[in-house]
């Protein structure tokens, strides 16, 4: 890094983010996430020139296929977070929690590479992370109310590399300047529009949906002739990070509900390192996030890799979905 972490200098061109914008105690953690995100974005930009990034290399603890880039990203974040004050490191790609620094004050959970089916097709993918104050054990650090998060963020690797991050006082947006290698603030308070014109759900699962989910999608499809009285557009990228960024920017709703497929009784997305951090970011931008009815931030994970139905976006729509469930 070439700079002293105890005395960060905002002018230092080696810093990946302006430390003045980050709570002091979390600076080394966020700096490591940014530096590694910038490195990863260079690998991703090379695509096939960097090797077979989308090649299957094994399975994670839950039987999901791991791609080469999933494993590479996990190794990079784990290595970068050593010495930053992170005591416990939990990753989608690792079955158990690692102790990085027994003296550290934080527990960080991450999906190091989200949207891996999009690696080979040059569509936005990302990194998601959630930070808690470390508790007396790894379990106690992560299996607690989602409202205990002290920070959450995503890095989106798309046409631009972006960081959205919250420390509980709004959601900030940074853009990676490829010339300087630093994340530069572009919005100090993202504001998720209250009303939506777009909805997102994997429609190929329609036959497996519950009645309330089907009813909501039918309302959206009915457009101005239906109960909504307005036309709605449909979008599905297949990368939670890309979907969240679009919705934070121009509103909309996202649903990955429970459905009738075997092993989809709680949807697909993981509570600790996908659902909870996105819920924190969305709520800090003025949106809502539920499991269909209950606010995600009021829920507590019981297992590290558990799944949770996830609905988020513009407040009006998320309320309507809860009403249909009621
Ligand atoms: P990964 O972490 O394995 O990439 O899975 C998560 C995810 O890709 C989300 O980013 C996305 O919203 C969802 O799965 C897509 O699921 P589906 O392929 O069922 O539409």
GROMACS .gro file of C-alpha atoms and ligand atoms in nm:
model
  346
    1UNK     CA    1   0.000   0.000   0.000
    2UNK     CA    2   0.286   0.237   0.063
    3UNK     CA    3   0.109   0.436   0.336
    4UNK     CA    4   0.072   0.419   0.709
    5UNK     CA    5  -0.275   0.294   0.805
    6UNK     CA    6  -0.258   0.481   1.138
    7UNK     CA    7  -0.214   0.810   0.962
    8UNK     CA    8  -0.421   0.793   0.643
    9UNK     CA    9  -0.364   1.080   0.407
   10UNK     CA   10  -0.656   1.165   0.177
   11UNK     CA   11  -0.408   1.298  -0.079
   12UNK     CA   12  -0.226   0.963  -0.092
   13UNK     CA   13  -0.283   0.834  -0.446
   14UNK     CA   14  -0.237   0.478  -0.318
   15UNK     CA   15  -0.558   0.492  -0.113
   16UNK     CA   16  -0.853   0.323  -0.282
   17UNK     CA   17  -1.114   0.544  -0.114
   18UNK     CA   18  -1.120   0.880   0.065
   19UNK     CA   19  -1.087   0.785   0.435
   20UNK     CA   20  -1.272   1.100   0.539
   21UNK     CA   21  -1.595   0.938   0.415
   22UNK     CA   22  -1.553   0.616   0.613
   23UNK     CA   23  -1.604   0.579   0.991
   24UNK     CA   24  -1.253   0.577   1.133
   25UNK     CA   25  -1.270   0.234   1.295
   26UNK     CA   26  -1.379   0.069   0.966
   27UNK     CA   27  -1.126   0.234   0.736
   28UNK     CA   28  -0.883  -0.060   0.703
   29UNK     CA   29  -1.172  -0.301   0.628
   30UNK     CA   30  -1.335  -0.080   0.364
   31UNK     CA   31  -0.999   0.012   0.215
   32UNK     CA   32  -0.919  -0.361   0.176
   33UNK     CA   33  -1.258  -0.428   0.014
   34UNK     CA   34  -1.205  -0.138  -0.229
   35UNK     CA   35  -0.848  -0.226  -0.315
   36UNK     CA   36  -0.943  -0.588  -0.381
   37UNK     CA   37  -1.255  -0.485  -0.574
   38UNK     CA   38  -1.040  -0.265  -0.798
   39UNK     CA   39  -0.797  -0.555  -0.854
   40UNK     CA   40  -1.082  -0.793  -0.929
   41UNK     CA   41  -1.236  -0.548  -1.176
   42UNK     CA   42  -0.911  -0.554  -1.374
   43UNK     CA   43  -0.922  -0.935  -1.392
   44UNK     CA   44  -1.290  -0.928  -1.494
   45UNK     CA   45  -1.223  -0.665  -1.762
   46UNK     CA   46  -0.972  -0.901  -1.922
   47UNK     CA   47  -1.236  -1.173  -1.952
   48UNK     CA   48  -1.103  -1.470  -2.149
   49UNK     CA   49  -0.758  -1.309  -2.160
   50UNK     CA   50  -0.734  -1.376  -1.784
   51UNK     CA   51  -0.814  -1.748  -1.827
   52UNK     CA   52  -1.130  -1.954  -1.801
   53UNK     CA   53  -1.297  -1.741  -1.532
   54UNK     CA   54  -1.639  -1.902  -1.575
   55UNK     CA   55  -1.515  -2.263  -1.578
   56UNK     CA   56  -1.670  -2.496  -1.319
   57UNK     CA   57  -1.412  -2.594  -1.056
   58UNK     CA   58  -1.620  -2.770  -0.790
   59UNK     CA   59  -1.916  -2.729  -0.558
   60UNK     CA   60  -1.967  -2.521  -0.244
   61UNK     CA   61  -2.108  -2.664   0.080
   62UNK     CA   62  -2.463  -2.632  -0.052
   63UNK     CA   63  -2.405  -2.810  -0.380
   64UNK     CA   64  -2.393  -2.488  -0.591
   65UNK     CA   65  -2.140  -2.504  -0.868
   66UNK     CA   66  -1.831  -2.291  -0.804
   67UNK     CA   67  -1.671  -2.110  -1.095
   68UNK     CA   68  -1.299  -2.029  -1.115
   69UNK     CA   69  -1.374  -1.660  -1.052
   70UNK     CA   70  -1.585  -1.742  -0.741
   71UNK     CA   71  -1.287  -1.917  -0.586
   72UNK     CA   72  -1.036  -1.654  -0.701
   73UNK     CA   73  -1.247  -1.368  -0.558
   74UNK     CA   74  -1.290  -1.551  -0.227
   75UNK     CA   75  -0.914  -1.607  -0.196
   76UNK     CA   76  -0.841  -1.242  -0.280
   77UNK     CA   77  -1.084  -1.097  -0.021
   78UNK     CA   78  -0.978  -1.342   0.248
   79UNK     CA   79  -0.611  -1.252   0.196
   80UNK     CA   80  -0.678  -0.877   0.179
   81UNK     CA   81  -0.883  -0.872   0.500
   82UNK     CA   82  -0.606  -1.022   0.713
   83UNK     CA   83  -0.462  -0.755   0.939
   84UNK     CA   84  -0.756  -0.516   0.896
   85UNK     CA   85  -0.936  -0.592   1.224
   86UNK     CA   86  -1.163  -0.865   1.082
   87UNK     CA   87  -1.184  -1.144   1.338
   88UNK     CA   88  -1.436  -1.366   1.156
   89UNK     CA   89  -1.462  -1.411   0.779
   90UNK     CA   90  -1.766  -1.592   0.635
   91UNK     CA   91  -1.801  -1.653   0.263
   92UNK     CA   92  -2.052  -1.819   0.034
   93UNK     CA   93  -1.758  -2.018  -0.098
   94UNK     CA   94  -1.650  -2.163   0.239
   95UNK     CA   95  -1.849  -2.400   0.455
   96UNK     CA   96  -1.730  -2.265   0.788
   97UNK     CA   97  -1.628  -1.929   0.931
   98UNK     CA   98  -1.253  -1.852   0.929
   99UNK     CA   99  -1.085  -1.672   1.216
  100UNK     CA  100  -0.852  -1.422   1.049
  101UNK     CA  101  -0.744  -1.225   1.355
  102UNK     CA  102  -0.842  -1.341   1.708
  103UNK     CA  103  -0.799  -0.983   1.833
  104UNK     CA  104  -1.006  -0.822   1.556
  105UNK     CA  105  -1.327  -0.631   1.629
  106UNK     CA  106  -1.535  -0.721   1.319
  107UNK     CA  107  -1.716  -1.009   1.153
  108UNK     CA  108  -1.745  -0.981   0.775
  109UNK     CA  109  -1.968  -1.200   0.558
  110UNK     CA  110  -1.944  -1.192   0.181
  111UNK     CA  111  -2.066  -1.330  -0.145
  112UNK     CA  112  -1.731  -1.261  -0.311
  113UNK     CA  113  -1.867  -1.307  -0.663
  114UNK     CA  114  -2.240  -1.272  -0.710
  115UNK     CA  115  -2.413  -1.352  -1.039
  116UNK     CA  116  -2.163  -1.613  -1.148
  117UNK     CA  117  -2.383  -1.736  -1.437
  118UNK     CA  118  -2.305  -1.399  -1.600
  119UNK     CA  119  -1.923  -1.429  -1.583
  120UNK     CA  120  -1.882  -1.562  -1.935
  121UNK     CA  121  -2.136  -1.334  -2.102
  122UNK     CA  122  -1.990  -0.992  -2.009
  123UNK     CA  123  -2.289  -0.890  -1.796
  124UNK     CA  124  -2.255  -0.707  -1.461
  125UNK     CA  125  -2.150  -0.923  -1.165
  126UNK     CA  126  -2.056  -0.814  -0.816
  127UNK     CA  127  -1.933  -0.858  -0.460
  128UNK     CA  128  -2.168  -0.822  -0.161
  129UNK     CA  129  -2.054  -0.775   0.199
  130UNK     CA  130  -2.199  -0.728   0.544
  131UNK     CA  131  -2.014  -0.622   0.861
  132UNK     CA  132  -2.106  -0.682   1.224
  133UNK     CA  133  -1.915  -0.603   1.541
  134UNK     CA  134  -1.751  -0.934   1.637
  135UNK     CA  135  -1.923  -1.112   1.927
  136UNK     CA  136  -1.787  -1.384   2.157
  137UNK     CA  137  -1.809  -1.657   1.891
  138UNK     CA  138  -1.841  -1.685   1.515
  139UNK     CA  139  -2.201  -1.800   1.550
  140UNK     CA  140  -2.298  -1.517   1.778
  141UNK     CA  141  -2.133  -1.274   1.537
  142UNK     CA  142  -2.339  -1.370   1.231
  143UNK     CA  143  -2.656  -1.538   1.365
  144UNK     CA  144  -2.821  -1.226   1.506
  145UNK     CA  145  -3.077  -0.968   1.394
  146UNK     CA  146  -2.992  -0.821   1.053
  147UNK     CA  147  -3.048  -0.478   1.209
  148UNK     CA  148  -2.721  -0.532   1.403
  149UNK     CA  149  -2.518  -0.477   1.083
  150UNK     CA  150  -2.281  -0.183   1.116
  151UNK     CA  151  -2.194  -0.167   0.745
  152UNK     CA  152  -2.302  -0.326   0.419
  153UNK     CA  153  -2.207  -0.278   0.058
  154UNK     CA  154  -2.177  -0.411  -0.292
  155UNK     CA  155  -1.920  -0.363  -0.563
  156UNK     CA  156  -2.067  -0.388  -0.914
  157UNK     CA  157  -1.835  -0.489  -1.198
  158UNK     CA  158  -2.012  -0.350  -1.502
  159UNK     CA  159  -1.954  -0.078  -1.760
  160UNK     CA  160  -1.836   0.110  -1.450
  161UNK     CA  161  -1.705  -0.045  -1.131
  162UNK     CA  162  -1.919   0.097  -0.850
  163UNK     CA  163  -1.930   0.073  -0.474
  164UNK     CA  164  -2.254   0.132  -0.283
  165UNK     CA  165  -2.200   0.133   0.091
  166UNK     CA  166  -2.390   0.218   0.407
  167UNK     CA  167  -2.279   0.270   0.765
  168UNK     CA  168  -2.633   0.335   0.884
  169UNK     CA  169  -2.651   0.702   0.781
  170UNK     CA  170  -2.769   0.679   0.420
  171UNK     CA  171  -2.633   0.486   0.122
  172UNK     CA  172  -2.332   0.636  -0.057
  173UNK     CA  173  -2.229   0.560  -0.414
  174UNK     CA  174  -1.869   0.564  -0.540
  175UNK     CA  175  -1.734   0.512  -0.892
  176UNK     CA  176  -1.393   0.354  -0.953
  177UNK     CA  177  -1.180   0.599  -1.149
  178UNK     CA  178  -0.967   0.368  -1.365
  179UNK     CA  179  -0.703   0.640  -1.403
  180UNK     CA  180  -0.636   0.683  -1.031
  181UNK     CA  181  -0.747   0.338  -0.910
  182UNK     CA  182  -0.959   0.509  -0.641
  183UNK     CA  183  -1.331   0.496  -0.569
  184UNK     CA  184  -1.463   0.853  -0.600
  185UNK     CA  185  -1.786   0.965  -0.433
  186UNK     CA  186  -2.062   1.025  -0.687
  187UNK     CA  187  -2.375   1.037  -0.463
  188UNK     CA  188  -2.363   1.098  -0.091
  189UNK     CA  189  -2.724   0.983  -0.037
  190UNK     CA  190  -2.889   0.752  -0.285
  191UNK     CA  191  -3.269   0.792  -0.291
  192UNK     CA  192  -3.471   0.495  -0.409
  193UNK     CA  193  -3.789   0.631  -0.578
  194UNK     CA  194  -4.108   0.553  -0.385
  195UNK     CA  195  -4.305   0.448  -0.695
  196UNK     CA  196  -4.196   0.193  -0.952
  197UNK     CA  197  -4.232   0.133  -1.324
  198UNK     CA  198  -4.035  -0.192  -1.337
  199UNK     CA  199  -4.054  -0.533  -1.170
  200UNK     CA  200  -3.802  -0.819  -1.160
  201UNK     CA  201  -3.859  -1.186  -1.098
  202UNK     CA  202  -3.740  -1.500  -1.273
  203UNK     CA  203  -4.061  -1.560  -1.470
  204UNK     CA  204  -3.956  -1.908  -1.578
  205UNK     CA  205  -4.057  -2.022  -1.227
  206UNK     CA  206  -4.415  -1.898  -1.263
  207UNK     CA  207  -4.565  -2.246  -1.240
  208UNK     CA  208  -4.400  -2.293  -0.900
  209UNK     CA  209  -4.506  -1.960  -0.744
  210UNK     CA  210  -4.746  -1.910  -0.454
  211UNK     CA  211  -5.082  -1.737  -0.513
  212UNK     CA  212  -4.976  -1.392  -0.375
  213UNK     CA  213  -4.665  -1.380  -0.596
  214UNK     CA  214  -4.870  -1.481  -0.899
  215UNK     CA  215  -5.131  -1.215  -0.812
  216UNK     CA  216  -4.865  -0.943  -0.788
  217UNK     CA  217  -4.705  -1.034  -1.121
  218UNK     CA  218  -5.049  -1.048  -1.287
  219UNK     CA  219  -5.120  -0.698  -1.156
  220UNK     CA  220  -4.794  -0.575  -1.305
  221UNK     CA  221  -4.870  -0.744  -1.637
  222UNK     CA  222  -5.223  -0.602  -1.650
  223UNK     CA  223  -5.067  -0.255  -1.674
  224UNK     CA  224  -5.289   0.052  -1.705
  225UNK     CA  225  -5.598  -0.163  -1.766
  226UNK     CA  226  -5.554  -0.337  -1.429
  227UNK     CA  227  -5.559  -0.243  -1.058
  228UNK     CA  228  -5.229  -0.056  -1.083
  229UNK     CA  229  -5.356   0.182  -1.349
  230UNK     CA  230  -5.007   0.207  -1.499
  231UNK     CA  231  -4.789   0.005  -1.733
  232UNK     CA  232  -4.496  -0.181  -1.580
  233UNK     CA  233  -4.178  -0.293  -1.754
  234UNK     CA  234  -4.010  -0.627  -1.681
  235UNK     CA  235  -3.634  -0.678  -1.622
  236UNK     CA  236  -3.432  -0.983  -1.511
  237UNK     CA  237  -3.051  -0.972  -1.526
  238UNK     CA  238  -2.976  -1.275  -1.307
  239UNK     CA  239  -2.720  -1.080  -1.096
  240UNK     CA  240  -2.857  -0.956  -0.764
  241UNK     CA  241  -2.597  -0.676  -0.759
  242UNK     CA  242  -2.702  -0.544  -1.101
  243UNK     CA  243  -3.069  -0.569  -1.014
  244UNK     CA  244  -3.018  -0.389  -0.681
  245UNK     CA  245  -2.818  -0.113  -0.842
  246UNK     CA  246  -3.083  -0.052  -1.107
  247UNK     CA  247  -3.359  -0.042  -0.844
  248UNK     CA  248  -3.160   0.188  -0.613
  249UNK     CA  249  -3.109   0.419  -0.908
  250UNK     CA  250  -3.453   0.438  -1.070
  251UNK     CA  251  -3.691   0.237  -0.852
  252UNK     CA  252  -3.864  -0.094  -0.914
  253UNK     CA  253  -3.928  -0.418  -0.732
  254UNK     CA  254  -3.730  -0.738  -0.704
  255UNK     CA  255  -3.871  -1.073  -0.592
  256UNK     CA  256  -3.691  -1.400  -0.530
  257UNK     CA  257  -3.975  -1.568  -0.344
  258UNK     CA  258  -4.016  -1.912  -0.194
  259UNK     CA  259  -4.154  -2.149  -0.456
  260UNK     CA  260  -4.264  -2.508  -0.490
  261UNK     CA  261  -3.942  -2.646  -0.638
  262UNK     CA  262  -3.752  -2.888  -0.417
  263UNK     CA  263  -3.502  -2.684  -0.207
  264UNK     CA  264  -3.665  -2.348  -0.298
  265UNK     CA  265  -3.893  -2.343   0.008
  266UNK     CA  266  -3.700  -2.033   0.119
  267UNK     CA  267  -3.619  -1.901  -0.225
  268UNK     CA  268  -3.264  -1.896  -0.352
  269UNK     CA  269  -3.078  -1.608  -0.193
  270UNK     CA  270  -2.867  -1.635   0.122
  271UNK     CA  271  -2.973  -1.440   0.428
  272UNK     CA  272  -2.637  -1.352   0.582
  273UNK     CA  273  -2.431  -1.232   0.285
  274UNK     CA  274  -2.689  -1.151   0.015
  275UNK     CA  275  -3.031  -1.063   0.160
  276UNK     CA  276  -2.936  -0.884   0.484
  277UNK     CA  277  -2.673  -0.648   0.334
  278UNK     CA  278  -2.895  -0.559   0.035
  279UNK     CA  279  -3.186  -0.494   0.274
  280UNK     CA  280  -2.967  -0.258   0.480
  281UNK     CA  281  -2.854  -0.066   0.167
  282UNK     CA  282  -3.210  -0.046   0.030
  283UNK     CA  283  -3.363   0.077   0.356
  284UNK     CA  284  -3.088   0.334   0.400
  285UNK     CA  285  -3.181   0.467   0.055
  286UNK     CA  286  -3.550   0.497   0.149
  287UNK     CA  287  -3.674   0.167   0.003
  288UNK     CA  288  -3.819  -0.139   0.176
  289UNK     CA  289  -3.702  -0.500   0.205
  290UNK     CA  290  -3.906  -0.795   0.333
  291UNK     CA  291  -3.939  -1.171   0.310
  292UNK     CA  292  -4.283  -1.103   0.156
  293UNK     CA  293  -4.434  -0.973   0.479
  294UNK     CA  294  -4.172  -0.915   0.751
  295UNK     CA  295  -3.892  -0.657   0.731
  296UNK     CA  296  -3.565  -0.840   0.663
  297UNK     CA  297  -3.385  -0.621   0.917
  298UNK     CA  298  -3.610  -0.758   1.193
  299UNK     CA  299  -3.509  -1.119   1.115
  300UNK     CA  300  -3.231  -1.333   1.258
  301UNK     CA  301  -3.042  -1.597   1.059
  302UNK     CA  302  -3.034  -1.939   1.221
  303UNK     CA  303  -2.766  -2.083   0.994
  304UNK     CA  304  -2.477  -1.925   0.811
  305UNK     CA  305  -2.580  -2.040   0.463
  306UNK     CA  306  -2.958  -2.030   0.507
  307UNK     CA  307  -3.180  -1.897   0.229
  308UNK     CA  308  -3.454  -1.642   0.270
  309UNK     CA  309  -3.736  -1.527   0.040
  310UNK     CA  310  -3.650  -1.173  -0.066
  311UNK     CA  311  -3.867  -0.883  -0.184
  312UNK     CA  312  -3.732  -0.529  -0.204
  313UNK     CA  313  -3.755  -0.199  -0.382
  314UNK     CA  314  -3.993   0.093  -0.401
  315UNK     CA  315  -4.194   0.128  -0.081
  316UNK     CA  316  -4.537   0.135  -0.252
  317UNK     CA  317  -4.474  -0.192  -0.432
  318UNK     CA  318  -4.321  -0.376  -0.135
  319UNK     CA  319  -4.623  -0.270   0.073
  320UNK     CA  320  -4.857  -0.397  -0.199
  321UNK     CA  321  -4.681  -0.734  -0.206
  322UNK     CA  322  -4.718  -0.763   0.174
  323UNK     CA  323  -5.088  -0.675   0.139
  324UNK     CA  324  -5.137  -0.953  -0.117
  325UNK     CA  325  -4.967  -1.197   0.122
  326UNK     CA  326  -5.191  -1.079   0.407
  327LIG     P1  327  -2.466  -1.687  -0.709
  327LIG     O1  328  -2.417  -1.621  -0.583
  327LIG     O2  329  -2.432  -1.832  -0.715
  327LIG     O3  330  -2.427  -1.615  -0.831
  327LIG     O4  331  -2.630  -1.690  -0.703
  327LIG     C1  332  -2.703  -1.574  -0.680
  327LIG     C2  333  -2.776  -1.527  -0.804
  327LIG     O5  334  -2.696  -1.535  -0.919
  327LIG     C3  335  -2.825  -1.384  -0.789
  327LIG     O6  336  -2.727  -1.291  -0.821
  327LIG     C4  337  -2.943  -1.380  -0.882
  327LIG     O7  338  -3.040  -1.286  -0.841
  327LIG     C5  339  -2.998  -1.520  -0.876
  327LIG     O8  340  -2.892  -1.603  -0.827
  327LIG     C6  341  -3.044  -1.570  -1.007
  327LIG     O9  342  -3.108  -1.689  -0.988
  327LIG     P2  343  -3.184  -1.768  -1.107
  327LIG    O10  344  -3.076  -1.823  -1.193
  327LIG    O11  345  -3.263  -1.872  -1.036
  327LIG    O12  346  -3.268  -1.669  -1.180
   0.00000   0.00000   0.00000
